[in-house]
């Protein structure tokens, strides 16, 4: 048993027998399916605290000849899979945590040679009868010799593969040298039985092309068939909440919301923390990575601030993720920044509609912290006024709502350039920020009856508040907005909703810079 070659299973053992453990062992079956096939190169990218290292430790414990792990997998789902016994502790594994070799910036010029030296030294001990290998051998040459003489291949498990791009984010020469090192080690090598690499970012692109094109990539934008292994599912979290006697509805509000295909996923670290401490708060602590992103947010590419304000109001924003270069420095547009934030876990992605949004209350709190630090004081003040505005809405007090909306407009004037109806929509979303505690994400331009309602808020299940249908006007009248809701039968889309429904008409007059608001309770017989 070595540190890098055929390691033990101690790290997985600690996770397996922790008080809170959720079985993700069927990931092994997915890897067994691609073992020694053209699809054997797997790159999984997901944010920090999403269980990357635990998954790598599990795979290492399962495949490595350096340990005996049957007892660790006893009772787990993978134990019943037909491929389980075939591969259990029967393979040579090379397990690398790249971050271990980059403790300080001084290690950057030397870390690749140090990786090679450490692994080659262990290979010499593990395969003493193989000739043509010494301490000065290149790693690829040593593996070639072992394969030629023993016909034994290797499974590579590389964790934090992309930390080089964070530690040397402005050093293109080291980045390219590192990618060349990985390409030379893995591409075209028959000794590679499986290569599983994991990090925060997908594989770095040069122009429009991947620098290592042998890998199938599974990311927060394109999880493919591995989405269930990126975090905790609703069913898994609900079962743990019952076991730990924690309110699932509140856990859902705080930590749910990452969209991976058709799945909704939770950040494992946050869930484990709230189940352990029984305190609802943001367990997502600030990092140097996010501090650096504040610089790009302040550049305000393509009205980036306004879009973030929309998302803080539970809105969604269009994003083109295809031009992102998979690094933290080549950020030229709003789309680049949003795509990076998706990979970092600060936003999530709806692939069907090509939209991004803030996933949950925990991350919204982090954006509010960022707003405080970047001089968006008006936005924070506006959001703080939101709860009062929502209560006046429920009380049918249109005058008070208009007054508070005008105040929010004034407070956010530096962010929202009031020159069109889109800006008015943004202001309304900010004004109803507190609605996220009671309503699902607002539907924008919802097709209803004979037209499109501007904003519709539907209550969450088991929350006794009225549904809201909002129609916005620009230099017209709030009464006209109400009339349009009725004329075009916007209520028809939610006729099946059995609770109260409020019709809200809002107008902004550009001439006198005032908002007016009319609120009516919907009476079914009157339409």
Coordinates of C-alpha atoms in Angstrom, one line a residue:
X1 CA 0.0 0.0 0.0
X2 CA 1.3 3.4 -0.9
X3 CA 0.3 7.0 -0.7
X4 CA -0.2 7.4 -4.4
X5 CA 0.1 3.9 -5.9
X6 CA -2.5 1.4 -4.6
X7 CA -3.5 3.5 -1.6
X8 CA -5.5 2.4 1.4
X9 CA -9.1 3.1 2.2
X10 CA -8.9 5.1 5.4
X11 CA -10.3 8.3 4.0
X12 CA -13.4 6.6 2.6
X13 CA -13.8 4.7 5.9
X14 CA -14.0 7.9 7.9
X15 CA -16.8 9.2 5.5
X16 CA -18.6 5.8 5.4
X17 CA -19.0 5.6 9.2
X18 CA -19.8 9.3 9.9
X19 CA -23.0 10.1 11.6
X20 CA -24.5 11.4 8.4
X21 CA -23.7 9.4 5.3
X22 CA -25.6 9.3 2.0
X23 CA -25.0 6.3 -0.3
X24 CA -23.6 7.4 -3.6
X25 CA -21.9 4.1 -4.3
X26 CA -23.8 3.5 -7.6
X27 CA -21.3 6.0 -9.1
X28 CA -19.0 2.9 -9.1
X29 CA -21.4 1.1 -11.4
X30 CA -21.2 4.0 -13.9
X31 CA -17.4 3.8 -13.9
X32 CA -17.4 0.0 -14.3
X33 CA -19.6 0.6 -17.4
X34 CA -16.9 2.7 -19.1
X35 CA -13.9 0.7 -17.7
X36 CA -11.5 -0.2 -20.6
X37 CA -13.8 1.4 -23.2
X38 CA -13.4 4.5 -25.4
X39 CA -15.5 6.3 -22.8
X40 CA -13.0 5.6 -20.0
X41 CA -11.8 9.2 -19.7
X42 CA -14.2 11.0 -17.3
X43 CA -13.9 14.6 -16.1
X44 CA -16.4 15.6 -13.3
X45 CA -16.4 19.3 -12.4
X46 CA -18.5 20.7 -9.6
X47 CA -18.2 23.4 -6.9
X48 CA -16.3 23.1 -3.7
X49 CA -18.1 21.3 -0.9
X50 CA -20.0 19.2 -3.3
X51 CA -18.3 15.9 -2.4
X52 CA -15.6 15.7 -5.1
X53 CA -13.0 14.3 -2.7
X54 CA -15.4 11.8 -1.1
X55 CA -16.3 10.4 -4.5
X56 CA -12.6 10.1 -5.4
X57 CA -11.8 8.4 -2.1
X58 CA -14.7 6.0 -2.6
X59 CA -13.5 5.0 -6.1
X60 CA -10.0 4.6 -4.8
X61 CA -11.1 2.4 -1.9
X62 CA -13.1 0.2 -4.3
X63 CA -10.6 -0.3 -7.1
X64 CA -7.2 -0.3 -5.2
X65 CA -5.3 -3.5 -4.7
X66 CA -3.7 -1.9 -1.7
X67 CA -6.6 -2.5 0.6
X68 CA -9.5 -4.8 1.4
X69 CA -12.8 -2.8 1.3
X70 CA -15.6 -5.4 1.1
X71 CA -16.7 -4.5 4.7
X72 CA -16.9 -0.8 3.8
X73 CA -19.3 -1.4 1.0
X74 CA -21.5 -3.9 2.9
X75 CA -25.1 -2.7 2.8
X76 CA -24.5 -0.1 0.1
X77 CA -26.4 -0.1 -3.2
X78 CA -23.4 -1.1 -5.2
X79 CA -23.1 -4.4 -3.4
X80 CA -26.0 -5.8 -5.4
X81 CA -24.7 -4.7 -8.8
X82 CA -23.5 -7.4 -11.1
X83 CA -20.1 -5.7 -11.6
X84 CA -19.3 -5.2 -7.9
X85 CA -17.2 -8.3 -7.2
X86 CA -15.5 -8.2 -10.6
X87 CA -13.5 -5.1 -9.8
X88 CA -13.5 -4.9 -6.0
X89 CA -9.8 -4.3 -5.0
X90 CA -8.5 -5.9 -8.1
X91 CA -6.8 -2.9 -9.9
X92 CA -3.6 -0.9 -9.7
X93 CA -4.7 2.6 -8.8
X94 CA -2.7 5.9 -9.0
X95 CA -4.5 8.4 -6.8
X96 CA -3.3 12.0 -7.0
X97 CA -4.6 15.0 -5.1
X98 CA -2.9 17.8 -7.1
X99 CA -3.6 20.4 -4.4
X100 CA -1.1 18.5 -2.1
X101 CA 1.7 19.5 -4.4
X102 CA 0.7 23.2 -4.5
X103 CA 0.8 24.2 -0.9
X104 CA 2.7 27.4 -1.7
X105 CA 3.3 29.5 -4.8
X106 CA 7.0 28.4 -4.7
X107 CA 6.0 24.9 -5.6
X108 CA 4.4 25.9 -9.0
X109 CA 7.6 25.5 -11.1
X110 CA 8.4 22.1 -9.5
X111 CA 5.1 20.4 -8.8
X112 CA 4.9 18.3 -12.0
X113 CA 8.4 16.9 -11.5
X114 CA 7.6 16.3 -7.9
X115 CA 4.4 14.3 -8.8
X116 CA 6.5 12.2 -11.2
X117 CA 9.2 11.6 -8.7
X118 CA 6.9 10.6 -5.9
X119 CA 4.8 8.2 -8.0
X120 CA 7.8 6.6 -9.8
X121 CA 9.4 6.0 -6.4
X122 CA 6.3 4.1 -5.2
X123 CA 6.1 2.2 -8.6
X124 CA 9.7 0.9 -8.1
X125 CA 8.7 -0.4 -4.7
X126 CA 5.4 -1.9 -5.9
X127 CA 6.9 -3.6 -9.0
X128 CA 10.5 -4.5 -7.9
X129 CA 10.9 -7.1 -10.7
X130 CA 10.3 -4.7 -13.5
X131 CA 13.5 -3.6 -15.2
X132 CA 14.3 -0.3 -17.0
X133 CA 12.9 1.9 -14.2
X134 CA 14.9 4.1 -11.8
X135 CA 14.3 7.2 -9.7
X136 CA 15.1 9.4 -12.7
X137 CA 12.5 7.8 -15.0
X138 CA 9.7 9.8 -16.4
X139 CA 6.3 8.6 -15.1
X140 CA 4.9 7.8 -18.5
X141 CA 8.0 5.7 -19.4
X142 CA 7.8 3.8 -16.1
X143 CA 4.2 3.0 -16.7
X144 CA 5.0 1.8 -20.2
X145 CA 7.7 -0.5 -18.9
X146 CA 5.4 -2.0 -16.2
X147 CA 2.6 -2.6 -18.8
X148 CA 5.0 -4.2 -21.3
X149 CA 6.5 -6.5 -18.7
X150 CA 3.3 -7.4 -16.7
X151 CA 0.4 -6.6 -19.0
X152 CA -1.1 -4.7 -16.0
X153 CA -2.8 -1.4 -16.5
X154 CA -3.7 1.4 -14.1
X155 CA -6.8 3.3 -13.0
X156 CA -6.1 7.0 -12.5
X157 CA -8.0 9.0 -9.9
X158 CA -7.0 12.7 -10.0
X159 CA -8.6 15.1 -7.5
X160 CA -8.5 18.9 -7.7
X161 CA -7.0 18.5 -11.2
X162 CA -7.7 22.2 -12.0
X163 CA -6.2 23.8 -8.9
X164 CA -3.3 24.8 -11.1
X165 CA -5.6 27.2 -12.9
X166 CA -6.5 28.9 -9.6
X167 CA -2.9 28.9 -8.2
X168 CA -1.4 30.1 -11.4
X169 CA -4.4 31.8 -13.0
X170 CA -2.2 34.4 -14.8
X171 CA 0.7 32.1 -15.7
X172 CA -0.3 30.7 -19.2
X173 CA 3.1 29.0 -19.6
X174 CA 2.6 26.7 -16.5
X175 CA -1.0 26.1 -17.4
X176 CA -0.1 24.9 -20.9
X177 CA 2.8 22.8 -19.6
X178 CA 0.5 21.1 -17.1
X179 CA -2.1 20.3 -19.8
X180 CA 0.7 18.9 -22.0
X181 CA 1.8 16.8 -19.0
X182 CA -1.7 15.3 -18.6
X183 CA -2.1 14.8 -22.3
X184 CA 1.2 13.0 -22.6
X185 CA 0.5 10.8 -19.5
X186 CA -3.0 9.7 -20.5
X187 CA -3.7 10.2 -24.2
X188 CA -3.0 7.2 -26.4
X189 CA -1.7 5.1 -23.5
X190 CA -2.9 1.5 -23.4
X191 CA -2.1 1.3 -19.7
X192 CA -5.0 3.6 -18.9
X193 CA -7.9 1.4 -17.9
X194 CA -9.9 4.3 -16.5
X195 CA -9.1 8.0 -15.8
X196 CA -11.4 9.8 -13.4
X197 CA -10.5 13.5 -12.8
X198 CA -12.4 16.0 -10.8
X199 CA -12.2 19.7 -10.1
X200 CA -14.2 22.9 -10.0
X201 CA -13.7 23.9 -13.7
X202 CA -14.2 21.9 -16.9
X203 CA -11.1 21.3 -19.0
X204 CA -9.4 24.5 -20.1
X205 CA -10.0 25.5 -23.7
X206 CA -7.6 27.1 -26.1
X207 CA -9.9 29.1 -28.4
X208 CA -12.9 27.0 -29.1
X209 CA -11.2 23.6 -28.5
X210 CA -10.5 21.6 -25.4
X211 CA -6.8 21.2 -24.6
X212 CA -7.4 17.5 -23.6
X213 CA -10.0 16.3 -26.0
X214 CA -10.1 12.7 -24.8
X215 CA -12.4 13.4 -21.8
X216 CA -16.1 13.2 -21.6
X217 CA -17.0 16.1 -19.4
X218 CA -19.8 16.1 -16.7
X219 CA -20.4 19.5 -15.3
X220 CA -22.9 21.7 -13.5
X221 CA -24.0 22.8 -17.0
X222 CA -24.0 19.3 -18.6
X223 CA -24.1 16.6 -15.9
X224 CA -25.3 14.0 -18.4
X225 CA -26.2 10.8 -16.5
X226 CA -24.2 11.6 -13.4
X227 CA -26.4 14.4 -12.0
X228 CA -27.6 12.4 -9.0
X229 CA -23.9 12.0 -7.9
X230 CA -23.2 15.7 -7.9
X231 CA -24.9 16.4 -4.6
X232 CA -27.9 15.2 -2.5
X233 CA -31.3 14.6 -4.1
X234 CA -34.6 15.7 -2.6
X235 CA -35.4 12.2 -1.5
X236 CA -32.1 11.7 0.2
X237 CA -32.4 15.0 2.1
X238 CA -36.0 14.3 3.1
X239 CA -35.0 10.9 4.5
X240 CA -32.1 12.4 6.5
X241 CA -34.4 15.2 7.8
X242 CA -36.8 12.6 9.2
X243 CA -33.9 10.7 10.7
X244 CA -32.3 13.8 12.3
X245 CA -35.7 15.4 13.3
X246 CA -35.1 18.6 11.2
X247 CA -37.8 20.5 9.4
X248 CA -37.5 19.5 5.7
X249 CA -39.5 22.5 4.4
X250 CA -37.1 24.9 5.9
X251 CA -34.1 22.9 4.6
X252 CA -35.6 23.0 1.2
X253 CA -36.0 26.8 1.4
X254 CA -32.5 27.4 2.5
X255 CA -30.5 24.9 0.5
X256 CA -32.4 23.4 -2.4
X257 CA -32.4 24.7 -6.0
X258 CA -29.3 23.5 -8.0
X259 CA -30.7 22.4 -11.3
X260 CA -28.9 19.5 -13.0
X261 CA -31.0 18.4 -15.9
X262 CA -34.3 17.2 -14.4
X263 CA -32.9 16.9 -11.0
X264 CA -32.9 19.4 -8.1
X265 CA -29.7 19.0 -6.1
X266 CA -28.5 20.2 -2.6
X267 CA -25.0 21.2 -1.6
X268 CA -23.9 18.2 0.6
X269 CA -21.8 20.3 3.0
X270 CA -24.6 22.7 3.8
X271 CA -27.1 19.9 4.3
X272 CA -24.7 18.0 6.6
X273 CA -24.0 21.1 8.6
X274 CA -27.7 22.0 9.1
X275 CA -28.5 18.4 10.0
X276 CA -25.6 18.4 12.5
X277 CA -26.2 21.8 14.1
X278 CA -29.9 22.3 13.6
X279 CA -29.3 25.9 12.7
X280 CA -30.5 27.5 9.5
X281 CA -27.9 29.9 8.1
X282 CA -25.5 30.3 5.3
X283 CA -22.7 27.7 5.7
X284 CA -21.2 28.9 2.4
X285 CA -18.2 31.0 3.5
X286 CA -16.5 33.6 1.4
X287 CA -13.4 32.6 -0.5
X288 CA -10.6 34.3 -2.4
X289 CA -12.2 33.1 -5.6
X290 CA -15.4 35.0 -4.9
X291 CA -13.5 38.1 -3.7
X292 CA -11.8 38.2 -7.1
X293 CA -15.1 37.9 -8.9
X294 CA -16.4 41.1 -7.2
X295 CA -14.0 43.0 -9.4
X296 CA -15.7 41.6 -12.5
X297 CA -19.2 42.2 -11.1
X298 CA -18.2 45.9 -10.6
X299 CA -17.1 46.1 -14.2
X300 CA -20.8 45.7 -14.9
X301 CA -20.5 43.8 -18.3
X302 CA -23.7 44.2 -20.3
X303 CA -25.6 45.6 -17.2
X304 CA -24.5 42.7 -15.1
X305 CA -25.5 44.4 -11.8
X306 CA -29.0 44.8 -13.1
X307 CA -29.2 41.1 -14.0
X308 CA -28.0 40.1 -10.5
X309 CA -30.6 42.4 -9.0
X310 CA -33.3 40.6 -11.1
X311 CA -32.0 37.2 -9.8
X312 CA -32.1 38.4 -6.2
X313 CA -35.8 39.1 -6.9
X314 CA -36.1 35.4 -7.9
X315 CA -35.9 36.2 -11.6
X316 CA -34.1 34.2 -14.3
X317 CA -31.6 35.6 -16.8
X318 CA -30.5 34.3 -20.2
X319 CA -27.0 33.1 -20.5
X320 CA -24.8 31.7 -23.3
X321 CA -22.4 29.2 -21.7
X322 CA -20.8 28.0 -24.8
X323 CA -18.1 30.6 -25.2
X324 CA -16.6 30.3 -21.7
X325 CA -12.9 29.3 -21.8
X326 CA -13.0 27.3 -18.6
X327 CA -10.7 29.6 -16.6
X328 CA -11.0 32.4 -14.2
X329 CA -9.3 35.2 -16.2
X330 CA -10.7 35.1 -19.7
X331 CA -13.9 36.9 -18.7
X332 CA -15.0 39.4 -21.4
X333 CA -18.8 39.4 -21.1
X334 CA -21.7 39.0 -18.7
X335 CA -22.1 35.4 -20.1
X336 CA -18.5 34.6 -19.1
X337 CA -19.0 35.8 -15.5
X338 CA -22.4 34.0 -15.2
X339 CA -20.9 30.8 -16.5
X340 CA -18.1 30.9 -14.1
X341 CA -20.5 31.6 -11.2
X342 CA -22.5 28.5 -12.3
X343 CA -19.4 26.3 -12.1
X344 CA -18.5 27.8 -8.7
X345 CA -22.0 27.1 -7.3
X346 CA -23.1 30.7 -6.9
X347 CA -25.7 30.3 -9.7
X348 CA -27.5 27.4 -11.3
X349 CA -28.5 26.6 -14.9
X350 CA -31.7 25.7 -16.5
X351 CA -30.6 24.0 -19.7
X352 CA -34.0 23.8 -21.3
X353 CA -34.5 27.6 -21.3
X354 CA -30.7 28.5 -21.3
X355 CA -31.3 30.6 -18.1
X356 CA -29.4 31.1 -14.9
X357 CA -30.7 32.0 -11.4
X358 CA -29.7 32.1 -7.7
X359 CA -30.5 28.6 -6.4
X360 CA -31.6 29.2 -2.8
X361 CA -31.7 31.4 0.3
X362 CA -28.1 30.5 1.3
X363 CA -26.6 31.7 -1.9
X364 CA -28.9 34.8 -2.0
X365 CA -27.4 35.7 1.4
X366 CA -23.9 35.5 -0.1
X367 CA -24.9 37.9 -2.9
X368 CA -26.3 40.3 -0.4
X369 CA -23.0 40.1 1.5
X370 CA -21.3 40.9 -1.8
X371 CA -23.7 43.8 -2.5
X372 CA -22.7 45.3 0.9
X373 CA -19.0 45.1 0.0
X374 CA -19.3 46.4 -3.5
X375 CA -21.2 49.6 -2.8
X376 CA -24.7 48.4 -3.6
X377 CA -26.1 49.9 -0.4
X378 CA -29.3 51.1 -2.2
X379 CA -30.0 47.5 -3.3
X380 CA -29.6 46.2 0.2
X381 CA -31.9 48.9 1.6
X382 CA -34.5 48.2 -1.1
X383 CA -34.5 44.5 -0.3
X384 CA -34.9 45.3 3.4
X385 CA -38.1 47.2 2.6
X386 CA -39.5 44.3 0.6
X387 CA -41.3 42.5 3.5
X388 CA -43.4 45.6 4.3
X389 CA -44.3 46.1 0.6
X390 CA -45.5 42.5 0.4
X391 CA -47.7 42.8 3.5
X392 CA -49.3 46.0 2.1
X393 CA -50.0 44.1 -1.2
X394 CA -51.9 41.4 0.8
X395 CA -53.8 44.2 2.5
X396 CA -54.8 45.6 -1.0
X397 CA -53.2 48.9 -0.2
X398 CA -52.2 50.1 -3.6
X399 CA -51.2 53.6 -2.5
X400 CA -48.7 52.2 0.0
X401 CA -47.3 49.8 -2.5
X402 CA -46.8 52.5 -5.0
X403 CA -45.0 54.7 -2.4
X404 CA -42.7 51.9 -1.4
X405 CA -42.0 50.9 -5.0
X406 CA -41.0 54.5 -5.7
X407 CA -38.6 54.4 -2.7
X408 CA -37.1 51.2 -4.1
X409 CA -36.8 52.8 -7.5
X410 CA -34.9 55.7 -5.9
X411 CA -32.6 53.4 -3.8
X412 CA -31.7 51.3 -6.9
X413 CA -31.4 54.1 -9.4
X414 CA -27.6 53.6 -9.8
X415 CA -28.2 50.0 -10.8
X416 CA -31.5 50.2 -12.7
X417 CA -31.4 52.6 -15.5
X418 CA -35.1 53.5 -15.8
X419 CA -35.6 53.8 -19.5
X420 CA -37.9 50.9 -20.4
X421 CA -40.4 48.3 -19.2
X422 CA -37.6 45.8 -18.5
X423 CA -36.2 48.1 -15.9
X424 CA -39.7 48.4 -14.3
X425 CA -39.9 44.6 -14.2
X426 CA -36.6 44.5 -12.5
X427 CA -37.7 47.0 -9.9
X428 CA -40.8 45.0 -9.2
X429 CA -38.8 41.8 -8.7
X430 CA -36.5 43.6 -6.2
X431 CA -39.6 45.0 -4.5
X432 CA -41.0 41.5 -4.0
X433 CA -37.7 40.0 -2.9
X434 CA -39.4 38.8 0.3
X435 CA -41.9 36.8 -1.7
X436 CA -39.3 34.0 -2.0
X437 CA -40.2 32.9 1.5
X438 CA -43.9 32.3 0.5
X439 CA -43.9 31.8 -3.3
X440 CA -42.2 29.6 -5.9
X441 CA -39.9 31.4 -8.4
X442 CA -42.0 34.0 -10.2
X443 CA -43.2 33.2 -13.7
X444 CA -42.2 35.8 -16.2
X445 CA -44.4 36.7 -19.2
X446 CA -46.5 33.7 -18.5
X447 CA -48.8 32.7 -21.4
X448 CA -52.3 33.1 -19.9
X449 CA -55.6 33.3 -21.7
X450 CA -55.2 35.6 -24.7
X451 CA -51.8 37.1 -23.8
X452 CA -48.8 37.2 -21.4
X453 CA -49.0 38.3 -17.8
X454 CA -45.8 40.2 -16.8
X455 CA -45.2 38.4 -13.5
X456 CA -47.1 35.7 -11.7
X457 CA -46.3 34.6 -8.1
X458 CA -47.8 31.2 -7.1
X459 CA -47.6 30.2 -3.4
X460 CA -45.5 27.3 -2.2
X461 CA -47.4 24.3 -1.1
X462 CA -48.9 24.5 2.4
X463 CA -48.4 28.3 2.4
X464 CA -51.7 30.2 2.9
X465 CA -51.1 33.5 0.9
X466 CA -52.8 34.7 -2.2
X467 CA -51.5 34.2 -5.7
X468 CA -50.3 37.4 -7.4
X469 CA -50.8 38.4 -11.1
X470 CA -48.9 41.5 -11.9
X471 CA -49.3 43.6 -15.0
X472 CA -46.9 46.5 -15.7
X473 CA -47.5 49.6 -17.7
X474 CA -45.2 52.5 -18.9
X475 CA -46.7 56.0 -19.2
X476 CA -50.3 54.6 -19.2
X477 CA -52.4 53.7 -16.1
X478 CA -52.6 51.2 -13.3
X479 CA -56.3 50.8 -13.9
X480 CA -55.6 50.0 -17.5
X481 CA -53.3 47.2 -16.4
X482 CA -56.1 45.7 -14.3
X483 CA -58.4 46.0 -17.2
X484 CA -56.0 44.1 -19.4
X485 CA -55.7 41.3 -16.9
X486 CA -59.4 40.9 -17.0
X487 CA -59.9 41.4 -20.7
X488 CA -57.2 38.8 -21.7
X489 CA -58.3 36.3 -19.0
X490 CA -54.8 36.1 -17.5
X491 CA -56.3 34.3 -14.5
X492 CA -57.2 31.3 -16.6
X493 CA -53.8 29.8 -16.2
X494 CA -54.2 29.4 -12.5
X495 CA -58.0 28.8 -12.3
X496 CA -57.2 25.5 -10.6
X497 CA -55.6 27.3 -7.7
X498 CA -58.2 27.3 -4.9
X499 CA -56.9 30.1 -2.8
X500 CA -57.3 33.9 -3.1
X501 CA -55.9 35.6 -6.2
X502 CA -54.8 39.3 -6.3
X503 CA -54.7 41.3 -9.5
X504 CA -52.0 44.0 -9.4
X505 CA -51.7 46.8 -11.9
X506 CA -48.6 49.0 -11.7
X507 CA -47.8 52.0 -13.9
X508 CA -44.7 54.2 -14.0
X509 CA -45.0 57.7 -15.3
X510 CA -41.7 58.8 -16.9
X511 CA -42.9 62.5 -16.9
X512 CA -43.4 62.9 -13.1
X513 CA -41.3 59.8 -12.1
X514 CA -44.1 58.3 -10.1
X515 CA -45.6 54.9 -9.6
X516 CA -49.2 54.2 -9.3
X517 CA -50.7 50.8 -8.2
X518 CA -54.2 49.3 -8.1
X519 CA -54.8 46.0 -6.3
X520 CA -58.0 44.0 -6.6
X521 CA -59.1 40.7 -5.2
X522 CA -60.2 38.4 -8.0
X523 CA -63.8 37.4 -7.9
X524 CA -64.4 34.4 -10.3
X525 CA -68.0 35.3 -11.2
X526 CA -66.9 38.8 -12.4
X527 CA -64.7 37.6 -15.2

